[in-house]
CSV table of C-alpha atoms in Angstrom, one decimal:
chain,number,residue,atom,x,y,z
X,1,UNK,CA,135.4,38.0,132.4
X,2,UNK,CA,139.1,38.5,131.4
X,3,UNK,CA,137.7,37.5,127.4
X,4,UNK,CA,135.1,40.2,127.8
X,5,UNK,CA,137.0,43.0,129.7
X,6,UNK,CA,140.5,43.0,128.2
X,7,UNK,CA,140.0,43.3,124.6
X,8,UNK,CA,137.4,45.7,125.0
X,9,UNK,CA,139.8,48.0,127.2
X,10,UNK,CA,142.2,47.5,124.5
X,11,UNK,CA,139.9,48.7,121.7
X,12,UNK,CA,138.9,51.6,123.9
X,13,UNK,CA,142.5,52.3,124.3
X,14,UNK,CA,143.2,52.3,120.7
X,15,UNK,CA,140.4,54.7,119.9
X,16,UNK,CA,141.0,57.1,122.6
X,17,UNK,CA,145.2,57.2,121.4
X,18,UNK,CA,143.9,58.2,118.1
X,19,UNK,CA,142.1,60.9,119.3
X,20,UNK,CA,145.2,62.5,121.2
X,21,UNK,CA,146.8,61.6,117.5
X,22,UNK,CA,144.5,63.5,116.0
X,23,UNK,CA,145.1,66.8,118.2
X,24,UNK,CA,148.7,66.2,118.1
X,25,UNK,CA,149.1,66.1,114.2
X,26,UNK,CA,146.7,69.1,113.9
X,27,UNK,CA,148.4,71.3,116.4
X,28,UNK,CA,151.2,71.5,113.8
X,29,UNK,CA,149.0,73.3,111.8
X,30,UNK,CA,148.0,75.8,114.3
X,31,UNK,CA,146.0,76.6,117.5
X,32,UNK,CA,142.9,78.2,115.2
X,33,UNK,CA,142.9,74.5,113.6
X,34,UNK,CA,143.0,72.7,117.0
X,35,UNK,CA,140.4,75.1,118.4
X,36,UNK,CA,138.3,74.3,115.4
X,37,UNK,CA,138.4,70.7,115.6
X,38,UNK,CA,138.1,70.6,119.4
X,39,UNK,CA,134.6,72.6,119.0
X,40,UNK,CA,133.5,70.6,116.3
X,41,UNK,CA,134.4,67.4,118.3
X,42,UNK,CA,131.9,68.6,120.9
X,43,UNK,CA,129.3,69.0,118.7
X,44,UNK,CA,129.8,65.8,116.7
X,45,UNK,CA,130.1,63.6,120.4
X,46,UNK,CA,126.4,64.7,120.5
X,47,UNK,CA,125.5,62.5,117.4
X,48,UNK,CA,128.1,59.8,118.7
X,49,UNK,CA,126.4,59.6,121.9
X,50,UNK,CA,122.8,59.0,120.1
X,51,UNK,CA,124.2,56.3,117.9
X,52,UNK,CA,125.9,54.7,121.4
X,53,UNK,CA,122.6,55.0,123.5
X,54,UNK,CA,120.5,53.4,120.5
X,55,UNK,CA,123.0,50.5,120.3
X,56,UNK,CA,123.4,50.3,123.8
X,57,UNK,CA,119.4,49.8,124.0
X,58,UNK,CA,119.8,46.8,121.4
X,59,UNK,CA,122.8,45.6,123.5
X,60,UNK,CA,120.5,45.2,126.6
X,61,UNK,CA,117.5,43.4,124.9
X,62,UNK,CA,120.2,41.3,123.0
X,63,UNK,CA,121.7,40.2,126.4
X,64,UNK,CA,118.6,39.9,128.1
X,65,UNK,CA,117.2,37.6,125.1
X,66,UNK,CA,120.8,35.6,125.4
X,67,UNK,CA,120.1,34.9,128.9
X,68,UNK,CA,116.8,33.3,127.9
X,69,UNK,CA,118.7,31.2,125.6
X,70,UNK,CA,116.3,32.7,123.2
X,71,UNK,CA,118.6,32.9,120.1
X,72,UNK,CA,116.4,33.7,117.3
X,73,UNK,CA,114.8,37.0,119.4
X,74,UNK,CA,118.3,38.0,119.9
X,75,UNK,CA,119.3,37.8,116.5
X,76,UNK,CA,115.8,39.7,115.7
X,77,UNK,CA,116.7,42.0,117.7
X,78,UNK,CA,120.3,42.7,116.7
X,79,UNK,CA,118.8,43.3,113.1
X,80,UNK,CA,116.1,45.4,113.8
X,81,UNK,CA,118.8,47.5,115.6
X,82,UNK,CA,120.8,47.4,112.4
X,83,UNK,CA,117.6,48.9,110.6
X,84,UNK,CA,116.7,51.5,112.8
X,85,UNK,CA,120.3,52.5,112.9
X,86,UNK,CA,120.9,53.4,109.4
X,87,UNK,CA,117.3,55.1,109.1
X,88,UNK,CA,118.4,57.2,112.1
X,89,UNK,CA,122.0,58.0,111.2
X,90,UNK,CA,121.1,59.1,107.5
X,91,UNK,CA,118.5,61.4,108.6
X,92,UNK,CA,121.1,63.2,111.3
X,93,UNK,CA,123.7,63.6,108.4
X,94,UNK,CA,121.2,64.9,106.3
X,95,UNK,CA,120.4,67.5,108.6
X,96,UNK,CA,123.9,68.4,109.4
X,97,UNK,CA,125.3,68.6,105.8
X,98,UNK,CA,122.2,71.2,105.2
X,99,UNK,CA,122.5,73.4,108.1
X,100,UNK,CA,125.9,72.7,109.2
X,101,UNK,CA,127.2,76.5,108.7
X,102,UNK,CA,124.3,77.9,110.0
X,103,UNK,CA,124.7,75.6,113.5
X,104,UNK,CA,128.3,76.6,113.8
X,105,UNK,CA,127.5,80.1,113.4
X,106,UNK,CA,124.8,80.0,116.0
X,107,UNK,CA,126.8,78.3,118.2
X,108,UNK,CA,130.4,79.2,117.9
X,109,UNK,CA,129.9,82.7,116.1
X,110,UNK,CA,132.2,84.8,118.0
X,111,UNK,CA,135.4,83.0,117.5
X,112,UNK,CA,137.8,84.1,115.3
X,113,UNK,CA,137.7,83.5,111.6
X,114,UNK,CA,140.2,80.9,111.2
X,115,UNK,CA,138.8,79.0,113.8
X,116,UNK,CA,135.3,79.2,112.2
X,117,UNK,CA,136.7,78.2,109.0
X,118,UNK,CA,138.2,75.2,110.5
X,119,UNK,CA,134.9,74.2,112.2
X,120,UNK,CA,133.0,74.1,108.8
X,121,UNK,CA,135.6,72.1,107.0
X,122,UNK,CA,135.8,69.3,109.8
X,123,UNK,CA,132.1,69.4,110.4
X,124,UNK,CA,130.9,68.8,106.7
X,125,UNK,CA,133.3,66.1,106.2
X,126,UNK,CA,132.3,64.3,110.0
X,127,UNK,CA,128.8,64.6,108.7
X,128,UNK,CA,129.2,62.2,106.2
X,129,UNK,CA,130.7,59.3,108.7
X,130,UNK,CA,127.5,59.3,110.8
X,131,UNK,CA,125.7,56.4,109.0
X,132,UNK,CA,129.0,54.4,109.0
X,133,UNK,CA,129.4,55.0,112.9
X,134,UNK,CA,126.0,54.1,113.5
X,135,UNK,CA,126.3,50.8,111.5
X,136,UNK,CA,129.3,50.0,113.3
X,137,UNK,CA,128.0,50.7,116.7
X,138,UNK,CA,125.0,48.5,116.3
X,139,UNK,CA,127.2,45.5,114.9
X,140,UNK,CA,129.9,46.3,117.7
X,141,UNK,CA,126.8,46.0,120.2
X,142,UNK,CA,125.7,42.5,119.0
X,143,UNK,CA,129.2,41.0,119.0
X,144,UNK,CA,129.8,42.2,122.6
X,145,UNK,CA,126.3,40.9,123.6
X,146,UNK,CA,127.6,37.2,123.3
X,147,UNK,CA,131.0,38.2,124.8
X,148,UNK,CA,132.9,38.3,121.6
X,149,UNK,CA,134.9,41.5,122.0
X,150,UNK,CA,138.1,40.4,120.7
X,151,UNK,CA,136.7,40.8,117.3
X,152,UNK,CA,135.8,44.5,117.6
X,153,UNK,CA,139.3,44.8,119.1
X,154,UNK,CA,141.0,43.6,115.9
X,155,UNK,CA,138.6,45.8,113.5
X,156,UNK,CA,139.6,48.7,116.1
X,157,UNK,CA,143.6,48.2,115.6
X,158,UNK,CA,143.2,48.1,111.9
X,159,UNK,CA,141.1,51.1,111.5
X,160,UNK,CA,143.3,53.0,113.8
X,161,UNK,CA,146.2,52.3,111.7
X,162,UNK,CA,144.1,53.5,108.7
X,163,UNK,CA,143.3,56.7,110.7
X,164,UNK,CA,147.0,57.7,112.0
X,165,UNK,CA,148.8,56.7,109.1
X,166,UNK,CA,145.9,59.2,106.8
X,167,UNK,CA,146.6,61.9,109.3
X,168,UNK,CA,150.3,62.0,109.0
X,169,UNK,CA,149.7,61.9,105.3
X,170,UNK,CA,147.0,64.5,105.3
X,171,UNK,CA,148.6,67.0,107.3
X,172,UNK,CA,152.4,66.5,106.4
X,173,UNK,CA,152.2,65.2,102.7
X,174,UNK,CA,149.2,66.8,101.3
X,175,UNK,CA,148.9,70.0,103.5
X,176,UNK,CA,145.4,69.5,103.6
X,177,UNK,CA,145.1,71.1,107.1
X,178,UNK,CA,141.7,70.2,109.1
X,179,UNK,CA,140.8,68.0,106.1
X,180,UNK,CA,143.7,65.9,106.2
X,181,UNK,CA,142.7,64.8,109.5
X,182,UNK,CA,138.9,64.5,108.8
X,183,UNK,CA,138.8,61.9,105.5
X,184,UNK,CA,141.0,59.5,107.2
X,185,UNK,CA,138.5,59.4,110.3
X,186,UNK,CA,136.0,58.9,107.6
X,187,UNK,CA,137.9,56.5,106.0
X,188,UNK,CA,138.8,54.4,109.3
X,189,UNK,CA,134.9,54.5,110.2
X,190,UNK,CA,133.8,53.0,106.9
X,191,UNK,CA,136.2,50.3,106.9
X,192,UNK,CA,135.0,49.4,110.5
X,193,UNK,CA,131.3,49.5,109.3
X,194,UNK,CA,132.0,47.4,106.2
X,195,UNK,CA,133.9,44.3,108.2
X,196,UNK,CA,131.4,44.2,111.2
X,197,UNK,CA,128.4,44.2,109.2
X,198,UNK,CA,129.9,41.2,107.0
X,199,UNK,CA,130.8,39.4,110.2
X,200,UNK,CA,127.4,39.9,111.6
X,201,UNK,CA,125.7,37.9,108.9
X,202,UNK,CA,128.0,34.9,109.7
X,203,UNK,CA,126.3,31.5,110.7
X,204,UNK,CA,129.4,30.7,112.9
X,205,UNK,CA,128.1,33.0,115.5
X,206,UNK,CA,125.4,32.1,118.4
X,207,UNK,CA,123.6,35.1,116.7
X,208,UNK,CA,123.4,37.0,113.5
X,209,UNK,CA,121.8,39.0,111.0
X,210,UNK,CA,119.1,38.0,108.7
X,211,UNK,CA,117.9,39.7,105.7
X,212,UNK,CA,114.0,39.2,106.4
X,213,UNK,CA,114.6,40.6,109.9
X,214,UNK,CA,116.3,43.8,108.8
X,215,UNK,CA,113.7,44.3,106.1
X,216,UNK,CA,111.0,43.9,108.5
X,217,UNK,CA,109.2,47.0,110.7
X,218,UNK,CA,108.7,44.6,114.3
X,219,UNK,CA,107.0,47.4,116.5
X,220,UNK,CA,107.3,45.4,119.3
X,221,UNK,CA,111.1,44.4,119.4
X,222,UNK,CA,111.6,47.9,118.6
X,223,UNK,CA,109.5,49.3,121.3
X,224,UNK,CA,111.7,47.2,123.3
X,225,UNK,CA,114.9,48.7,122.1
X,226,UNK,CA,113.8,52.2,122.1
X,227,UNK,CA,112.4,51.6,125.7
X,228,UNK,CA,116.0,51.6,126.6
X,229,UNK,CA,117.4,54.0,123.8
X,230,UNK,CA,115.3,56.6,123.7
X,231,UNK,CA,115.8,57.3,127.6
X,232,UNK,CA,119.4,57.1,126.9
X,233,UNK,CA,119.7,58.9,123.8
X,234,UNK,CA,117.8,61.8,125.7
X,235,UNK,CA,120.2,61.9,128.8
X,236,UNK,CA,123.1,61.9,126.1
X,237,UNK,CA,121.6,64.1,123.8
X,238,UNK,CA,121.1,66.7,126.7
X,239,UNK,CA,124.4,66.2,128.1
X,240,UNK,CA,126.1,66.9,124.7
X,241,UNK,CA,124.0,69.9,124.1
X,242,UNK,CA,124.7,71.1,127.1
X,243,UNK,CA,128.4,70.6,126.6
X,244,UNK,CA,128.2,72.3,123.2
X,245,UNK,CA,126.5,75.3,125.1
X,246,UNK,CA,129.5,75.0,127.3
X,247,UNK,CA,132.0,74.7,124.5
X,248,UNK,CA,130.3,78.2,123.4
X,249,UNK,CA,131.2,79.9,126.8
X,250,UNK,CA,134.8,78.3,126.3
X,251,UNK,CA,135.0,79.7,123.3
X,252,UNK,CA,134.4,83.3,124.8
X,253,UNK,CA,137.4,82.6,126.9
X,254,UNK,CA,140.1,82.7,123.9
X,255,UNK,CA,141.9,80.8,121.4
X,256,UNK,CA,144.5,79.4,124.1
X,257,UNK,CA,142.0,78.2,126.7
X,258,UNK,CA,140.0,76.7,123.9
X,259,UNK,CA,143.0,74.7,122.7
X,260,UNK,CA,143.6,73.7,126.0
X,261,UNK,CA,140.3,72.5,126.6
X,262,UNK,CA,140.5,70.6,123.5
X,263,UNK,CA,143.8,68.8,124.4
X,264,UNK,CA,142.5,68.3,128.0
X,265,UNK,CA,139.5,66.6,126.7
X,266,UNK,CA,141.4,64.0,124.6
X,267,UNK,CA,143.4,63.2,127.6
X,268,UNK,CA,140.4,62.9,129.7
X,269,UNK,CA,139.0,60.6,127.3
X,270,UNK,CA,142.1,58.1,127.7
X,271,UNK,CA,141.9,58.8,131.5
X,272,UNK,CA,138.2,57.6,131.4
X,273,UNK,CA,139.1,54.5,129.5
X,274,UNK,CA,138.3,52.0,132.5
X,275,UNK,CA,134.8,53.6,132.9
X,276,UNK,CA,134.1,53.6,129.4
X,277,UNK,CA,135.4,49.9,128.8
X,278,UNK,CA,133.4,48.6,132.0
X,279,UNK,CA,129.8,50.1,131.0
X,280,UNK,CA,129.6,47.9,127.9
X,281,UNK,CA,130.4,44.8,130.4
X,282,UNK,CA,128.0,46.0,133.0
X,283,UNK,CA,125.2,45.8,130.2
X,284,UNK,CA,126.0,41.9,128.8
X,285,UNK,CA,126.9,40.7,132.1
X,286,UNK,CA,124.1,42.4,134.4
X,287,UNK,CA,121.6,42.0,131.2
X,288,UNK,CA,122.2,38.3,130.8
X,289,UNK,CA,121.7,37.8,134.5
X,290,UNK,CA,118.2,39.6,134.5
X,291,UNK,CA,117.2,38.0,131.2
X,292,UNK,CA,117.9,34.6,133.1
X,293,UNK,CA,115.9,35.9,136.4
X,294,UNK,CA,118.8,35.2,138.5
X,295,UNK,CA,118.5,37.9,140.7
X,296,UNK,CA,121.2,37.1,143.6
X,297,UNK,CA,123.7,36.4,140.4
X,298,UNK,CA,123.1,39.9,139.1
X,299,UNK,CA,123.8,41.4,142.6
X,300,UNK,CA,126.9,39.3,142.8
X,301,UNK,CA,128.1,40.7,139.7
X,302,UNK,CA,127.4,44.3,140.3
X,303,UNK,CA,129.5,44.4,143.4
X,304,UNK,CA,132.3,42.2,141.5
X,305,UNK,CA,132.3,44.5,138.8
X,306,UNK,CA,132.2,48.0,140.7
X,307,UNK,CA,135.3,46.5,142.5
X,308,UNK,CA,137.3,45.8,139.6
X,309,UNK,CA,136.0,49.2,138.0
X,310,UNK,CA,137.5,51.3,140.9
X,311,UNK,CA,140.5,49.4,141.7
X,312,UNK,CA,141.6,49.8,137.6
X,313,UNK,CA,140.1,53.3,137.7
X,314,UNK,CA,142.4,54.8,140.5
X,315,UNK,CA,145.4,53.0,139.1
X,316,UNK,CA,144.7,54.1,135.4
X,317,UNK,CA,143.9,57.5,136.2
X,318,UNK,CA,147.1,58.0,137.9
X,319,UNK,CA,149.0,56.6,135.3
X,320,UNK,CA,147.6,58.9,132.7
X,321,UNK,CA,148.3,62.1,134.9
X,322,UNK,CA,152.1,60.9,135.3
X,323,UNK,CA,152.3,60.9,131.7
X,324,UNK,CA,150.5,64.0,130.9
X,325,UNK,CA,153.3,66.6,131.5
X,326,UNK,CA,155.6,64.3,129.5
X,327,UNK,CA,153.1,64.2,126.6
X,328,UNK,CA,152.8,68.3,126.9
X,329,UNK,CA,156.6,68.6,125.8
X,330,UNK,CA,155.8,67.3,122.2
X,331,UNK,CA,153.0,69.7,121.6
X,332,UNK,CA,154.1,72.9,119.7
X,333,UNK,CA,151.9,75.3,121.9
X,334,UNK,CA,152.4,77.7,124.2
X,335,UNK,CA,154.0,77.3,128.0
X,336,UNK,CA,150.7,78.9,129.2
X,337,UNK,CA,148.5,76.6,127.4
X,338,UNK,CA,150.6,73.3,128.2
X,339,UNK,CA,150.1,74.1,131.8
X,340,UNK,CA,146.9,74.6,131.8
X,341,UNK,CA,146.2,71.5,130.0
X,342,UNK,CA,148.3,69.8,133.2
X,343,UNK,CA,145.7,71.2,135.9
X,344,UNK,CA,142.7,70.3,134.0
X,345,UNK,CA,143.8,67.1,133.8
X,346,UNK,CA,144.6,66.7,137.5
X,347,UNK,CA,141.3,68.1,138.7
X,348,UNK,CA,139.5,65.6,136.2
X,349,UNK,CA,141.4,62.3,136.9
X,350,UNK,CA,140.8,62.8,140.9
X,351,UNK,CA,137.2,62.7,140.3
X,352,UNK,CA,137.2,60.4,137.3
X,353,UNK,CA,138.8,57.7,139.6
X,354,UNK,CA,136.6,58.1,142.6
X,355,UNK,CA,133.3,59.2,141.7
X,356,UNK,CA,132.6,58.4,137.9
X,357,UNK,CA,132.7,54.6,138.6
X,358,UNK,CA,129.5,55.2,140.6
X,359,UNK,CA,128.3,58.1,138.0
X,360,UNK,CA,128.2,56.0,134.9
X,361,UNK,CA,129.2,52.1,134.9
X,362,UNK,CA,127.0,51.6,138.0
X,363,UNK,CA,124.2,53.7,136.3
X,364,UNK,CA,124.5,51.5,132.9
X,365,UNK,CA,124.0,48.4,134.8
X,366,UNK,CA,121.1,49.9,136.5
X,367,UNK,CA,119.7,50.3,133.1
X,368,UNK,CA,120.4,46.9,131.9
X,369,UNK,CA,118.8,45.6,135.0
X,370,UNK,CA,115.6,47.9,133.5
X,371,UNK,CA,115.7,50.9,135.9
X,372,UNK,CA,115.8,53.3,133.0
X,373,UNK,CA,113.5,56.1,134.0
X,374,UNK,CA,114.9,56.9,137.3
X,375,UNK,CA,118.4,56.8,136.0
X,376,UNK,CA,117.2,58.9,133.4
X,377,UNK,CA,115.7,61.5,135.5
X,378,UNK,CA,118.9,61.7,137.7
X,379,UNK,CA,121.1,62.3,135.0
X,380,UNK,CA,119.3,64.9,133.5
X,381,UNK,CA,118.5,66.8,136.6
X,382,UNK,CA,122.5,66.6,137.5
X,383,UNK,CA,123.7,68.0,134.0
X,384,UNK,CA,121.0,70.7,134.0
X,385,UNK,CA,121.0,71.6,137.7
X,386,UNK,CA,124.6,71.0,138.7
X,387,UNK,CA,126.7,71.0,135.6
X,388,UNK,CA,125.1,73.7,133.8
X,389,UNK,CA,124.4,75.8,136.6
X,390,UNK,CA,127.6,75.8,138.5
X,391,UNK,CA,129.7,75.9,135.1
X,392,UNK,CA,128.4,79.2,134.4
X,393,UNK,CA,128.8,80.1,138.3
X,394,UNK,CA,132.5,78.9,138.3
X,395,UNK,CA,133.4,79.7,135.1
X,396,UNK,CA,131.8,82.8,134.2
X,397,UNK,CA,130.9,84.8,137.4
X,398,UNK,CA,133.8,83.8,139.3
X,399,UNK,CA,136.0,84.1,136.2
X,400,UNK,CA,137.9,80.8,136.6
X,401,UNK,CA,137.5,79.8,132.9
X,402,UNK,CA,137.7,76.3,131.7
X,403,UNK,CA,139.0,75.4,135.3
X,404,UNK,CA,135.3,76.8,136.7
X,405,UNK,CA,133.8,74.3,133.8
X,406,UNK,CA,136.0,71.3,135.1
X,407,UNK,CA,135.1,71.7,138.6
X,408,UNK,CA,131.5,72.0,137.9
X,409,UNK,CA,131.7,68.7,135.9
X,410,UNK,CA,133.4,66.8,139.1
X,411,UNK,CA,130.8,68.0,141.1
X,412,UNK,CA,128.1,66.6,138.5
X,413,UNK,CA,129.9,62.9,138.9
X,414,UNK,CA,129.8,63.2,142.7
X,415,UNK,CA,126.2,64.1,143.4
X,416,UNK,CA,124.9,61.6,140.6
X,417,UNK,CA,127.5,58.9,141.6
X,418,UNK,CA,126.1,59.2,145.5
X,419,UNK,CA,122.4,58.9,144.1
X,420,UNK,CA,123.2,55.7,141.8
X,421,UNK,CA,124.9,54.1,144.8
X,422,UNK,CA,122.1,54.6,147.3
X,423,UNK,CA,119.3,53.4,144.6
X,424,UNK,CA,121.8,50.2,144.3
X,425,UNK,CA,121.7,49.4,147.7
X,426,UNK,CA,117.6,50.1,148.0
X,427,UNK,CA,117.5,47.0,145.5
X,428,UNK,CA,114.2,48.5,143.5
X,429,UNK,CA,116.0,47.6,140.4
X,430,UNK,CA,115.6,44.1,141.3
X,431,UNK,CA,111.7,44.4,140.4
X,432,UNK,CA,112.2,46.2,137.1
X,433,UNK,CA,111.9,44.4,133.7
X,434,UNK,CA,112.2,45.1,130.0
X,435,UNK,CA,111.4,41.8,128.1
């Protein structure tokens, strides 16, 4: 468990810290640049989550085959995951490169001209990184499925060094503005994709890519992968579309609130690190137990992993909040913006510690057990019926601004967490199957 969790935690920590570094460095360009990058990041996250959902679908299948001791089927599943990830990501990248300006003006057309210019530059460069990001996710899913998370951690360390160094050079040396933080991200993601793909062909691994599997269209395996991936993707895509819609609402609150929301979200990402880490752990452990047909062992690990998640989530969220006011002293922003960031982080971290472990990692565990339809419908329902509706009510009607949107997000987590906890106690997941 330590070998699985700790390297994954460190990898995710590095990824999140780089997100803060990006917003910190770009803040020296100006609030318009911060706002533009934060708005595009909310849009980019749609595709990042889609690629992650696809990789998660593959990880469930790979883990369950490993639980059955069927290494060839696990390797073929990983190879098919790589193939479909490449096809899907290239298609998405092409669409964004063709329609990027129309999409930005449709969603954020009312923002200031400086913010829109930053949006367009950042999105065009980001779109080129979609395929390499999807390829990395596929390889990382394969490695995590057999518990070798230290490899992805080391890759992440080097990639993050490339990203941060590139940001500093791009902004302070080359004076490239928004492009100065976009191109280093593209370079770092490309490096990660090349390295993880090369390693996934290694015969030293218990499972690996093979050319004959990559260039083969195995309908049965793809159906099983997509059985998990499509509902996850629909859920993640819809969730991010709602967030983009909410970003359009945030854009009406003014540049100061846009900037505060963007910085707060980068800190929220760090605060959510424990749950982000534990999601793949649930998939790997529960998937292997279910693949082996060992229901009592799966239930034991469900409870054990939830305890670990809750304890560390509370401690980590408290630590992140304590550090937020200190971090704000380094930002070149108005005092009002800094104070709003601190309030947003406080509300987020309380509920992220207490409710999000049930709303997200537990839900991923239920999916790994095969309980896909129920968890997807619940997530879609709470996202639309709670987060979206109450964001408009709190943020616009009650004039609470970005704070109202934060409260609606927390309400969504609470309701979803209660439902998933009840579902686990019912035990219906014990009769679900994927392979």
